[in-house]
PDB file of C-alpha atoms in Angstrom:
ATOM      1  CA  PRO A  30      93.806 191.059-189.742  1.00  0.00           C
ATOM      2  CA  ARG A  31      94.463 192.060-186.266  1.00  0.00           C
ATOM      3  CA  PRO A  32      94.847 188.999-183.840  1.00  0.00           C
ATOM      4  CA  ALA A  33      92.078 188.929-181.027  1.00  0.00           C
ATOM      5  CA  ALA A  34      93.798 190.051-177.466  1.00  0.00           C
ATOM      6  CA  ILE A  35      93.096 187.982-174.457  1.00  0.00           C
ATOM      7  CA  ASP A  36      90.797 189.613-171.917  1.00  0.00           C
ATOM      8  CA  MET A  37      91.262 186.914-169.350  1.00  0.00           C
ATOM      9  CA  GLU A  38      93.551 183.809-168.274  1.00  0.00           C
ATOM     10  CA  LEU A  39      91.800 181.184-165.748  1.00  0.00           C
ATOM     11  CA  LEU A  40      94.372 178.839-164.928  1.00  0.00           C
ATOM     12  CA  GLY A  41      93.213 176.173-162.282  1.00  0.00           C
ATOM     13  CA  HIS A  42      92.802 172.706-164.013  1.00  0.00           C
ATOM     14  CA  THR A  43      95.582 170.154-164.054  1.00  0.00           C
ATOM     15  CA  GLY A  44      93.393 167.963-166.475  1.00  0.00           C
ATOM     16  CA  GLU A  45      91.497 169.369-169.542  1.00  0.00           C
ATOM     17  CA  VAL A  46      88.878 171.494-169.077  1.00  0.00           C
ATOM     18  CA  CYS A  47      85.256 169.508-170.543  1.00  0.00           C
ATOM     19  CA  GLY A  48      82.855 171.822-168.915  1.00  0.00           C
ATOM     20  CA  LEU A  49      82.049 175.709-168.672  1.00  0.00           C
ATOM     21  CA  LYS A  50      78.955 177.883-167.902  1.00  0.00           C
ATOM     22  CA  TRP A  51      78.745 181.745-167.322  1.00  0.00           C
ATOM     23  CA  ARG A  52      76.087 182.594-164.810  1.00  0.00           C
ATOM     24  CA  SER A  53      73.354 184.877-166.314  1.00  0.00           C
ATOM     25  CA  ASP A  54      74.520 187.862-164.681  1.00  0.00           C
ATOM     26  CA  GLY A  55      78.425 187.139-165.871  1.00  0.00           C
ATOM     27  CA  GLU A  56      80.022 187.534-162.486  1.00  0.00           C
ATOM     28  CA  LEU A  57      80.805 183.846-161.569  1.00  0.00           C
ATOM     29  CA  LEU A  58      81.857 181.360-164.424  1.00  0.00           C
ATOM     30  CA  ALA A  59      81.979 177.472-163.440  1.00  0.00           C
ATOM     31  CA  SER A  60      84.552 175.328-164.937  1.00  0.00           C
ATOM     32  CA  GLY A  61      84.667 171.498-164.412  1.00  0.00           C
ATOM     33  CA  GLY A  62      87.623 169.326-165.724  1.00  0.00           C
ATOM     34  CA  ASN A  63      88.900 165.603-166.297  1.00  0.00           C
ATOM     35  CA  ASP A  64      91.058 166.346-163.106  1.00  0.00           C
ATOM     36  CA  ASN A  65      87.771 165.932-161.392  1.00  0.00           C
ATOM     37  CA  VAL A  66      87.848 169.171-159.925  1.00  0.00           C
ATOM     38  CA  VAL A  67      84.714 172.061-160.222  1.00  0.00           C
ATOM     39  CA  ASN A  68      86.470 175.827-160.089  1.00  0.00           C
ATOM     40  CA  ILE A  69      84.363 178.783-159.507  1.00  0.00           C
ATOM     41  CA  TRP A  70      85.776 181.665-161.204  1.00  0.00           C
ATOM     42  CA  ASP A  71      85.036 185.628-160.386  1.00  0.00           C
ATOM     43  CA  GLY A  72      84.203 186.226-163.817  1.00  0.00           C
ATOM     44  CA  ARG A  73      84.847 190.149-163.692  1.00  0.00           C
ATOM     45  CA  LEU A  74      88.734 189.809-162.910  1.00  0.00           C
ATOM     46  CA  GLY A  75      91.350 189.875-164.908  1.00  0.00           C
ATOM     47  CA  ASN A  76      94.680 188.330-165.651  1.00  0.00           C
ATOM     48  CA  VAL A  77      93.931 185.603-162.993  1.00  0.00           C
ATOM     49  CA  ALA A  78      96.531 183.499-161.608  1.00  0.00           C
ATOM     50  CA  ARG A  79      97.140 179.907-161.269  1.00  0.00           C
ATOM     51  CA  GLY A  80      94.983 179.039-158.209  1.00  0.00           C
ATOM     52  CA  ASN A  81      93.138 182.206-157.672  1.00  0.00           C
ATOM     53  CA  THR A  82      89.565 180.930-157.817  1.00  0.00           C
ATOM     54  CA  LYS A  83      86.617 181.807-155.578  1.00  0.00           C
ATOM     55  CA  TRP A  84      86.011 178.110-155.122  1.00  0.00           C
ATOM     56  CA  THR A  85      87.776 174.786-155.673  1.00  0.00           C
ATOM     57  CA  LYS A  86      85.524 171.698-155.160  1.00  0.00           C
ATOM     58  CA  ARG A  87      87.491 168.324-155.363  1.00  0.00           C
ATOM     59  CA  ASN A  88      84.270 166.253-154.389  1.00  0.00           C
ATOM     60  CA  HIS A  89      84.018 164.180-157.518  1.00  0.00           C
ATOM     61  CA  THR A  90      85.632 161.198-158.334  1.00  0.00           C
ATOM     62  CA  ALA A  91      85.715 161.248-162.314  1.00  0.00           C
ATOM     63  CA  ALA A  92      85.375 164.077-164.729  1.00  0.00           C
ATOM     64  CA  VAL A  93      83.111 166.923-164.556  1.00  0.00           C
ATOM     65  CA  LYS A  94      81.543 167.660-167.764  1.00  0.00           C
ATOM     66  CA  ALA A  95      77.876 169.049-166.567  1.00  0.00           C
ATOM     67  CA  ILE A  96      77.376 172.017-164.885  1.00  0.00           C
ATOM     68  CA  ALA A  97      74.089 174.080-164.535  1.00  0.00           C
ATOM     69  CA  TRP A  98      73.394 177.233-162.929  1.00  0.00           C
ATOM     70  CA  CYS A  99      69.872 177.619-161.192  1.00  0.00           C
ATOM     71  CA  PRO A 100      68.134 180.443-162.972  1.00  0.00           C
ATOM     72  CA  TRP A 101      65.484 180.738-160.062  1.00  0.00           C
ATOM     73  CA  GLN A 102      68.016 181.001-157.512  1.00  0.00           C
ATOM     74  CA  PRO A 103      71.348 182.225-158.533  1.00  0.00           C
ATOM     75  CA  SER A 104      73.970 181.174-156.022  1.00  0.00           C
ATOM     76  CA  LEU A 105      73.006 177.733-156.651  1.00  0.00           C
ATOM     77  CA  LEU A 106      75.237 175.290-159.092  1.00  0.00           C
ATOM     78  CA  ALA A 107      74.680 171.729-159.712  1.00  0.00           C
ATOM     79  CA  SER A 108      77.632 169.771-161.170  1.00  0.00           C
ATOM     80  CA  GLY A 109      77.840 166.148-162.347  1.00  0.00           C
ATOM     81  CA  GLY A 110      80.536 163.640-162.331  1.00  0.00           C
ATOM     82  CA  GLY A 111      81.486 160.895-165.345  1.00  0.00           C
ATOM     83  CA  THR A 112      81.272 157.084-165.037  1.00  0.00           C
ATOM     84  CA  ASN A 113      83.606 156.362-161.850  1.00  0.00           C
ATOM     85  CA  ASP A 114      81.241 158.954-160.021  1.00  0.00           C
ATOM     86  CA  ALA A 115      77.695 159.436-161.166  1.00  0.00           C
ATOM     87  CA  THR A 116      77.039 162.168-158.606  1.00  0.00           C
ATOM     88  CA  ILE A 117      75.127 165.350-158.930  1.00  0.00           C
ATOM     89  CA  ASN A 118      76.517 168.109-156.564  1.00  0.00           C
ATOM     90  CA  ILE A 119      74.390 170.953-155.600  1.00  0.00           C
ATOM     91  CA  TRP A 120      76.623 173.845-154.583  1.00  0.00           C
ATOM     92  CA  ASN A 121      76.156 177.482-152.697  1.00  0.00           C
ATOM     93  CA  THR A 122      78.688 179.611-154.224  1.00  0.00           C
ATOM     94  CA  THR A 123      78.274 182.056-152.041  1.00  0.00           C
ATOM     95  CA  THR A 124      79.340 180.132-149.218  1.00  0.00           C
ATOM     96  CA  GLY A 125      80.891 177.548-150.876  1.00  0.00           C
ATOM     97  CA  ALA A 126      79.097 174.862-149.267  1.00  0.00           C
ATOM     98  CA  ARG A 127      77.814 171.457-150.777  1.00  0.00           C
ATOM     99  CA  LEU A 128      74.146 171.289-150.283  1.00  0.00           C
ATOM    100  CA  HIS A 129      72.956 168.242-151.423  1.00  0.00           C
ATOM    101  CA  SER A 130      74.349 165.281-153.328  1.00  0.00           C
ATOM    102  CA  LEU A 131      72.730 162.400-155.158  1.00  0.00           C
ATOM    103  CA  LYS A 132      74.296 159.135-156.483  1.00  0.00           C
ATOM    104  CA  THR A 133      72.693 157.780-159.632  1.00  0.00           C
ATOM    105  CA  PRO A 134      73.010 155.013-161.556  1.00  0.00           C
ATOM    106  CA  SER A 135      75.255 155.786-164.727  1.00  0.00           C
ATOM    107  CA  GLN A 136      77.750 158.783-165.692  1.00  0.00           C
ATOM    108  CA  ILE A 137      76.037 161.857-165.821  1.00  0.00           C
ATOM    109  CA  THR A 138      76.478 163.793-169.080  1.00  0.00           C
ATOM    110  CA  SER A 139      74.627 167.239-168.787  1.00  0.00           C
ATOM    111  CA  LEU A 140      72.059 168.725-166.105  1.00  0.00           C
ATOM    112  CA  LEU A 141      69.196 171.316-166.904  1.00  0.00           C
ATOM    113  CA  TRP A 142      67.365 173.215-164.062  1.00  0.00           C
ATOM    114  CA  ALA A 143      63.691 173.670-164.911  1.00  0.00           C
ATOM    115  CA  PRO A 144      63.000 177.716-165.385  1.00  0.00           C
ATOM    116  CA  ALA A 145      60.043 178.070-163.430  1.00  0.00           C
ATOM    117  CA  LYS A 146      59.726 174.895-161.094  1.00  0.00           C
ATOM    118  CA  LYS A 147      62.004 173.791-158.514  1.00  0.00           C
ATOM    119  CA  GLU A 148      63.376 170.435-160.356  1.00  0.00           C
ATOM    120  CA  ILE A 149      66.621 169.638-162.159  1.00  0.00           C
ATOM    121  CA  LEU A 150      67.319 167.251-165.219  1.00  0.00           C
ATOM    122  CA  SER A 151      69.994 165.045-165.562  1.00  0.00           C
ATOM    123  CA  THR A 152      71.356 162.850-168.719  1.00  0.00           C
ATOM    124  CA  HIS A 153      73.043 160.164-168.313  1.00  0.00           C
ATOM    125  CA  GLY A 154      75.481 157.414-170.326  1.00  0.00           C
ATOM    126  CA  PHE A 155      75.908 153.530-169.797  1.00  0.00           C
ATOM    127  CA  PRO A 156      74.238 151.246-168.694  1.00  0.00           C
ATOM    128  CA  THR A 157      71.224 153.509-168.392  1.00  0.00           C
ATOM    129  CA  ASN A 158      71.232 155.958-171.513  1.00  0.00           C
ATOM    130  CA  ALA A 159      68.343 157.714-169.156  1.00  0.00           C
ATOM    131  CA  VAL A 160      66.958 161.249-169.153  1.00  0.00           C
ATOM    132  CA  MET A 161      65.961 161.898-165.100  1.00  0.00           C
ATOM    133  CA  VAL A 162      63.893 164.512-163.511  1.00  0.00           C
ATOM    134  CA  HIS A 163      64.775 165.562-159.766  1.00  0.00           C
ATOM    135  CA  ALA A 164      62.559 167.123-157.394  1.00  0.00           C
ATOM    136  CA  TYR A 165      64.909 170.094-155.223  1.00  0.00           C
ATOM    137  CA  PRO A 166      65.592 170.474-152.601  1.00  0.00           C
ATOM    138  CA  SER A 167      64.911 166.542-151.684  1.00  0.00           C
ATOM    139  CA  MET A 168      66.493 165.509-154.691  1.00  0.00           C
ATOM    140  CA  GLU A 169      63.658 162.854-155.181  1.00  0.00           C
ATOM    141  CA  ARG A 170      63.708 161.394-158.873  1.00  0.00           C
ATOM    142  CA  VAL A 171      59.959 162.424-159.941  1.00  0.00           C
ATOM    143  CA  ALA A 172      60.390 161.210-163.960  1.00  0.00           C
ATOM    144  CA  GLU A 173      62.573 158.942-165.486  1.00  0.00           C
ATOM    145  CA  ILE A 174      63.199 158.030-169.220  1.00  0.00           C
ATOM    146  CA  ARG A 175      65.287 154.860-169.431  1.00  0.00           C
ATOM    147  CA  ASP A 176      67.099 153.992-172.738  1.00  0.00           C
ATOM    148  CA  ALA A 177      66.069 157.242-173.956  1.00  0.00           C
ATOM    149  CA  HIS A 178      68.454 156.714-176.658  1.00  0.00           C
ATOM    150  CA  ASP A 179      70.629 153.452-177.741  1.00  0.00           C
ATOM    151  CA  ALA A 180      73.748 155.106-176.859  1.00  0.00           C
ATOM    152  CA  ARG A 181      74.651 157.158-174.030  1.00  0.00           C
ATOM    153  CA  VAL A 182      72.796 160.794-174.131  1.00  0.00           C
ATOM    154  CA  LEU A 183      75.693 163.283-174.557  1.00  0.00           C
ATOM    155  CA  PHE A 184      74.028 166.952-174.455  1.00  0.00           C
ATOM    156  CA  SER A 185      70.750 168.438-173.773  1.00  0.00           C
ATOM    157  CA  CYS A 186      69.248 171.970-174.090  1.00  0.00           C
ATOM    158  CA  LEU A 187      66.233 173.757-173.244  1.00  0.00           C
ATOM    159  CA  SER A 188      63.649 175.416-175.784  1.00  0.00           C
ATOM    160  CA  PRO A 189      63.195 179.073-175.288  1.00  0.00           C
ATOM    161  CA  ASN A 190      59.995 178.486-173.912  1.00  0.00           C
ATOM    162  CA  GLY A 191      61.180 176.062-170.919  1.00  0.00           C
ATOM    163  CA  ASP A 192      58.938 173.345-171.616  1.00  0.00           C
ATOM    164  CA  VAL A 193      61.160 171.225-174.273  1.00  0.00           C
ATOM    165  CA  VAL A 194      64.511 169.346-173.768  1.00  0.00           C
ATOM    166  CA  CYS A 195      66.642 168.186-176.648  1.00  0.00           C
ATOM    167  CA  THR A 196      68.923 165.661-176.349  1.00  0.00           C
ATOM    168  CA  GLY A 197      71.692 164.624-178.472  1.00  0.00           C
ATOM    169  CA  ALA A 198      73.474 160.997-178.165  1.00  0.00           C
ATOM    170  CA  GLY A 199      75.862 158.759-179.654  1.00  0.00           C
ATOM    171  CA  ASP A 200      73.203 156.987-181.594  1.00  0.00           C
ATOM    172  CA  GLU A 201      73.005 160.060-183.972  1.00  0.00           C
ATOM    173  CA  ASN A 202      69.692 160.626-183.319  1.00  0.00           C
ATOM    174  CA  LEU A 203      68.117 164.055-181.700  1.00  0.00           C
ATOM    175  CA  LYS A 204      65.235 163.872-179.424  1.00  0.00           C
ATOM    176  CA  PHE A 205      62.976 166.553-178.132  1.00  0.00           C
ATOM    177  CA  TRP A 206      60.958 166.000-174.816  1.00  0.00           C
ATOM    178  CA  ARG A 207      57.870 168.058-173.309  1.00  0.00           C
ATOM    179  CA  ILE A 208      59.416 167.373-169.660  1.00  0.00           C
ATOM    180  CA  TRP A 209      57.971 171.077-167.993  1.00  0.00           C
ATOM    181  CA  ASP A 210      54.762 172.245-169.439  1.00  0.00           C
ATOM    182  CA  SER A 211      54.450 175.957-170.404  1.00  0.00           C
ATOM    183  CA  GLY A 212      51.190 177.686-169.119  1.00  0.00           C
ATOM    184  CA  GLU A 213      49.248 177.026-172.170  1.00  0.00           C
ATOM    185  CA  GLU A 214      50.055 173.516-172.254  1.00  0.00           C
ATOM    186  CA  LYS A 215      49.529 172.966-168.850  1.00  0.00           C
ATOM    187  CA  ALA A 216      46.296 174.224-168.891  1.00  0.00           C
ATOM    188  CA  ARG A 217      45.287 172.011-172.303  1.00  0.00           C
ATOM    189  CA  LYS A 218      46.538 169.083-170.012  1.00  0.00           C
ATOM    190  CA  LYS A 219      44.966 169.905-166.948  1.00  0.00           C
ATOM    191  CA  LYS A 220      41.652 167.883-167.827  1.00  0.00           C
ATOM    192  CA  VAL A 221      43.654 164.852-169.133  1.00  0.00           C
ATOM    193  CA  VAL A 222      45.627 164.880-165.829  1.00  0.00           C
ATOM    194  CA  SER A 223      42.696 164.914-163.711  1.00  0.00           C
ATOM    195  CA  ASP A 224      41.060 161.672-165.689  1.00  0.00           C
ATOM    196  CA  VAL A 225      43.889 159.861-165.085  1.00  0.00           C
ATOM    197  CA  GLY A 226      44.104 160.986-161.297  1.00  0.00           C
ATOM    198  CA  GLY A 227      46.920 163.063-161.290  1.00  0.00           C
ATOM    199  CA  GLY A 228      50.643 163.394-161.434  1.00  0.00           C
ATOM    200  CA  ARG A 229      53.043 163.607-164.058  1.00  0.00           C
ATOM    201  CA  ILE A 230      52.385 162.464-167.850  1.00  0.00           C
ATOM    202  CA  ASN A 231      55.529 160.908-169.179  1.00  0.00           C
ATOM    203  CA  SER A 232      56.837 161.136-172.463  1.00  0.00           C
ATOM    204  CA  THR A 233      57.516 158.142-174.428  1.00  0.00           C
ATOM    205  CA  LYS A 234      60.953 156.765-174.878  1.00  0.00           C
ATOM    206  CA  GLU A 235      60.446 158.263-178.569  1.00  0.00           C
ATOM    207  CA  GLY A 236      59.708 161.533-177.537  1.00  0.00           C
ATOM    208  CA  ILE A 237      57.540 163.982-178.886  1.00  0.00           C
ATOM    209  CA  LEU A 238      59.668 164.051-182.259  1.00  0.00           C
ATOM    210  CA  SER A 239      62.802 162.197-182.949  1.00  0.00           C
ATOM    211  CA  ILE A 240      65.251 163.244-185.844  1.00  0.00           C
ATOM    212  CA  ARG A 241      67.448 160.697-187.030  1.00  0.00           C
TER     213      ARG A 241
END
């Protein structure tokens, strides 16, 4: 069979690459590395030489695995650092400015923006093994599931309808959490929220479903 041709080569890290995310329009690609660097590339360029990035950010002090593009403001990129950093940074990829920075209690393993709400979710490793939700742009923590797993949370993904988050962890479990309600679910819960005096209804530690 004919070998696959390389369409593009991006050389801008000095340590292994451990995070990658395309922006939804395909114009920008963000990468994070064990060199503590976040690179933002113009994904439309070919044969890019070493160091030829749109932006290179060196504010993290540990490996950057967690990267997430904002769905409702495409210029926003969130990045999260490992154990010696444990910080969420929010970047304006048009200007290169760091807009917000939040120190958290433990390493950040993944990030997800809410699709229709100004919030961002982070998952964490030791010692919290937590799932946290932060308001944007205040970065105030509005919900937390501490010890969501019995080992560090490694990955997260969002359901197609945008209300359920699946997490996978070192405890060999998948758990599903109803974090952001869809329109139908929100209407169904409206009376319940009113009865308990308003506010967010948090998932239990076991989530809405646990697969062991």
